[in-house]
């Protein structure tokens, strides 16, 4: 009888430690978001002590939200962490930039026949729905902006705003202001990107 009780107690202790470690991590991210509140205003949304904090504020007079998420990889054997940024700065153009490493093999194969252009030595790919727009994109400027955002999974630019999912191996570091500010600036620049009027032959 004592062995089942001991096993159950150890299991409870294991889950308690996991919850505590998660809370410690979330508390650190919460403190990082407090720095954003100090510099950009806004507020932090956190329903419970073990819940994920989310920052909502303003950047360049546009609403911005910062949160984070996880995704199971390799058939559930590992987890990938992402820092998510939503900037409600209306994009002048509609396009999506995706990381080749983030896309699965079927997704890469599905790109065939679509309106795409590879960036940074095929490290990223930009996709549009209009072939004419693809020829008018300022690829050189986009690649310059990507250097501020790298590494990321994808960034979606639309008239409703921008959504970016950044790959993270250290959430505590990647949610600090000095690491988030280049993302904010890069996304804002992408939102103001316009089509080139002249196309070189």
One Martini backbone bead per residue (centre of mass of N, CA, C, O) as a GRO file, in nm:
protein
  201
    1UNK     BB    1   0.056   0.065  -0.017
    2UNK     BB    2   0.304   0.260   0.003
    3UNK     BB    3   0.395   0.271  -0.298
    4UNK     BB    4   0.153   0.414  -0.431
    5UNK     BB    5   0.172   0.666  -0.246
    6UNK     BB    6   0.461   0.743  -0.324
    7UNK     BB    7   0.409   0.774  -0.627
    8UNK     BB    8   0.189   0.992  -0.601
    9UNK     BB    9   0.363   1.201  -0.450
   10UNK     BB   10   0.580   1.231  -0.671
   11UNK     BB   11   0.385   1.327  -0.888
   12UNK     BB   12   0.291   1.582  -0.741
   13UNK     BB   13   0.574   1.705  -0.715
   14UNK     BB   14   0.636   1.726  -1.015
   15UNK     BB   15   0.397   1.918  -1.088
   16UNK     BB   16   0.473   2.141  -0.887
   17UNK     BB   17   0.746   2.209  -1.017
   18UNK     BB   18   0.641   2.282  -1.296
   19UNK     BB   19   0.460   2.516  -1.203
   20UNK     BB   20   0.684   2.681  -1.070
   21UNK     BB   21   0.865   2.716  -1.322
   22UNK     BB   22   0.651   2.858  -1.489
   23UNK     BB   23   0.607   3.096  -1.298
   24UNK     BB   24   0.895   3.206  -1.307
   25UNK     BB   25   0.893   3.264  -1.608
   26UNK     BB   26   0.638   3.446  -1.616
   27UNK     BB   27   0.748   3.659  -1.419
   28UNK     BB   28   0.981   3.752  -1.602
   29UNK     BB   29   0.800   3.841  -1.839
   30UNK     BB   30   0.634   4.041  -1.679
   31UNK     BB   31   0.872   4.233  -1.620
   32UNK     BB   32   0.929   4.298  -1.915
   33UNK     BB   33   0.645   4.424  -1.968
   34UNK     BB   34   0.673   4.656  -1.764
   35UNK     BB   35   0.878   4.811  -1.939
   36UNK     BB   36   0.678   4.868  -2.166
   37UNK     BB   37   0.481   5.032  -1.999
   38UNK     BB   38   0.684   5.258  -1.923
   39UNK     BB   39   0.744   5.337  -2.245
   40UNK     BB   40   0.430   5.266  -2.393
   41UNK     BB   41   0.232   5.166  -2.219
   42UNK     BB   42  -0.046   5.011  -2.102
   43UNK     BB   43  -0.090   4.648  -2.049
   44UNK     BB   44  -0.140   4.352  -1.845
   45UNK     BB   45  -0.241   4.020  -1.917
   46UNK     BB   46  -0.335   3.803  -1.620
   47UNK     BB   47  -0.547   3.581  -1.484
   48UNK     BB   48  -0.302   3.408  -1.351
   49UNK     BB   49  -0.017   3.293  -1.194
   50UNK     BB   50   0.004   3.052  -1.441
   51UNK     BB   51  -0.027   3.256  -1.660
   52UNK     BB   52   0.002   3.413  -1.953
   53UNK     BB   53   0.139   3.693  -2.043
   54UNK     BB   54   0.013   4.011  -2.186
   55UNK     BB   55   0.079   4.272  -2.412
   56UNK     BB   56  -0.076   4.609  -2.426
   57UNK     BB   57  -0.029   4.881  -2.667
   58UNK     BB   58   0.192   5.132  -2.812
   59UNK     BB   59   0.312   5.200  -3.162
   60UNK     BB   60   0.315   5.463  -3.344
   61UNK     BB   61  -0.005   5.484  -3.269
   62UNK     BB   62  -0.030   5.166  -3.248
   63UNK     BB   63  -0.151   4.880  -3.177
   64UNK     BB   64   0.002   4.637  -2.946
   65UNK     BB   65   0.094   4.281  -2.922
   66UNK     BB   66   0.237   4.057  -2.669
   67UNK     BB   67   0.329   3.713  -2.693
   68UNK     BB   68   0.315   3.349  -2.629
   69UNK     BB   69   0.413   3.018  -2.761
   70UNK     BB   70   0.347   2.669  -2.844
   71UNK     BB   71   0.495   2.381  -3.029
   72UNK     BB   72   0.479   2.078  -3.155
   73UNK     BB   73   0.749   1.856  -3.238
   74UNK     BB   74   0.831   1.566  -3.361
   75UNK     BB   75   0.573   1.418  -3.263
   76UNK     BB   76   0.598   1.549  -2.955
   77UNK     BB   77   0.919   1.551  -2.863
   78UNK     BB   78   0.898   1.867  -2.902
   79UNK     BB   79   0.944   2.227  -2.848
   80UNK     BB   80   0.822   2.538  -2.976
   81UNK     BB   81   0.898   2.877  -2.944
   82UNK     BB   82   0.702   3.191  -2.938
   83UNK     BB   83   0.693   3.524  -3.043
   84UNK     BB   84   0.412   3.743  -3.045
   85UNK     BB   85   0.319   3.999  -3.293
   86UNK     BB   86   0.069   4.270  -3.299
   87UNK     BB   87   0.033   4.516  -3.556
   88UNK     BB   88  -0.201   4.794  -3.622
   89UNK     BB   89  -0.054   4.852  -3.911
   90UNK     BB   90  -0.135   4.929  -4.211
   91UNK     BB   91  -0.077   4.790  -4.503
   92UNK     BB   92   0.008   4.867  -4.833
   93UNK     BB   93   0.054   4.557  -4.853
   94UNK     BB   94   0.015   4.207  -4.954
   95UNK     BB   95   0.206   3.973  -4.750
   96UNK     BB   96   0.436   3.685  -4.707
   97UNK     BB   97   0.682   3.571  -4.468
   98UNK     BB   98   0.891   3.273  -4.475
   99UNK     BB   99   1.042   3.008  -4.332
  100UNK     BB  100   1.193   2.729  -4.439
  101UNK     BB  101   1.226   2.579  -4.158
  102UNK     BB  102   0.914   2.602  -4.084
  103UNK     BB  103   0.848   2.447  -4.320
  104UNK     BB  104   0.721   2.190  -4.459
  105UNK     BB  105   0.753   1.979  -4.714
  106UNK     BB  106   0.463   2.012  -4.830
  107UNK     BB  107   0.473   2.326  -4.823
  108UNK     BB  108   0.709   2.359  -5.017
  109UNK     BB  109   0.574   2.211  -5.258
  110UNK     BB  110   0.320   2.412  -5.268
  111UNK     BB  111   0.482   2.664  -5.394
  112UNK     BB  112   0.442   2.561  -5.658
  113UNK     BB  113   0.306   2.814  -5.874
  114UNK     BB  114   0.354   3.047  -5.699
  115UNK     BB  115   0.396   3.382  -5.575
  116UNK     BB  116   0.744   3.392  -5.546
  117UNK     BB  117   1.041   3.487  -5.334
  118UNK     BB  118   1.360   3.452  -5.259
  119UNK     BB  119   1.552   3.497  -4.953
  120UNK     BB  120   1.850   3.485  -4.824
  121UNK     BB  121   1.939   3.223  -4.966
  122UNK     BB  122   1.663   3.063  -4.908
  123UNK     BB  123   1.555   3.131  -4.608
  124UNK     BB  124   1.327   3.298  -4.744
  125UNK     BB  125   0.974   3.367  -4.830
  126UNK     BB  126   0.776   3.545  -5.060
  127UNK     BB  127   0.415   3.606  -5.076
  128UNK     BB  128   0.169   3.648  -5.332
  129UNK     BB  129  -0.140   3.707  -5.534
  130UNK     BB  130   0.031   3.898  -5.734
  131UNK     BB  131   0.243   3.910  -5.995
  132UNK     BB  132   0.292   4.217  -6.019
  133UNK     BB  133   0.374   4.262  -5.723
  134UNK     BB  134   0.628   4.087  -5.720
  135UNK     BB  135   0.788   4.286  -5.922
  136UNK     BB  136   0.749   4.547  -5.709
  137UNK     BB  137   0.921   4.452  -5.498
  138UNK     BB  138   1.154   4.549  -5.246
  139UNK     BB  139   1.387   4.326  -5.185
  140UNK     BB  140   1.625   4.476  -5.058
  141UNK     BB  141   1.464   4.603  -4.825
  142UNK     BB  142   1.351   4.346  -4.704
  143UNK     BB  143   1.630   4.221  -4.633
  144UNK     BB  144   1.708   4.444  -4.435
  145UNK     BB  145   1.471   4.396  -4.237
  146UNK     BB  146   1.526   4.093  -4.171
  147UNK     BB  147   1.780   4.143  -3.991
  148UNK     BB  148   1.587   4.233  -3.744
  149UNK     BB  149   1.397   3.960  -3.733
  150UNK     BB  150   1.597   3.754  -3.707
  151UNK     BB  151   1.441   3.482  -3.623
  152UNK     BB  152   1.152   3.355  -3.808
  153UNK     BB  153   0.860   3.219  -3.925
  154UNK     BB  154   0.648   3.471  -3.966
  155UNK     BB  155   0.498   3.738  -4.178
  156UNK     BB  156   0.198   3.929  -4.184
  157UNK     BB  157   0.074   4.147  -4.442
  158UNK     BB  158  -0.190   4.390  -4.397
  159UNK     BB  159  -0.463   4.609  -4.366
  160UNK     BB  160  -0.491   4.508  -4.049
  161UNK     BB  161  -0.184   4.421  -4.029
  162UNK     BB  162   0.062   4.254  -3.816
  163UNK     BB  163   0.213   3.921  -3.802
  164UNK     BB  164   0.449   3.774  -3.566
  165UNK     BB  165   0.668   3.481  -3.553
  166UNK     BB  166   0.916   3.407  -3.316
  167UNK     BB  167   1.181   3.235  -3.262
  168UNK     BB  168   1.256   3.062  -2.942
  169UNK     BB  169   1.520   2.983  -2.681
  170UNK     BB  170   1.452   3.260  -2.496
  171UNK     BB  171   1.201   3.419  -2.348
  172UNK     BB  172   1.331   3.614  -2.146
  173UNK     BB  173   1.504   3.758  -2.361
  174UNK     BB  174   1.288   3.802  -2.606
  175UNK     BB  175   1.105   4.000  -2.393
  176UNK     BB  176   1.290   4.218  -2.412
  177UNK     BB  177   1.316   4.534  -2.522
  178UNK     BB  178   1.587   4.506  -2.695
  179UNK     BB  179   1.444   4.266  -2.870
  180UNK     BB  180   1.163   4.398  -2.953
  181UNK     BB  181   1.219   4.670  -3.098
  182UNK     BB  182   1.318   4.559  -3.377
  183UNK     BB  183   1.043   4.437  -3.441
  184UNK     BB  184   0.873   4.689  -3.438
  185UNK     BB  185   1.034   4.846  -3.653
  186UNK     BB  186   1.022   4.635  -3.882
  187UNK     BB  187   0.713   4.617  -3.902
  188UNK     BB  188   0.660   4.915  -3.960
  189UNK     BB  189   0.823   4.920  -4.224
  190UNK     BB  190   0.658   4.703  -4.374
  191UNK     BB  191   0.384   4.863  -4.367
  192UNK     BB  192   0.530   5.104  -4.560
  193UNK     BB  193   0.556   4.937  -4.800
  194UNK     BB  194   0.600   4.994  -5.145
  195UNK     BB  195   0.563   5.002  -5.467
  196UNK     BB  196   0.732   5.003  -5.743
  197UNK     BB  197   0.729   5.203  -6.030
  198UNK     BB  198   0.998   5.082  -6.125
  199UNK     BB  199   1.116   4.833  -6.357
  200UNK     BB  200   1.369   4.643  -6.404
  201UNK     BB  201   1.505   4.452  -6.679
   0.00000   0.00000   0.00000
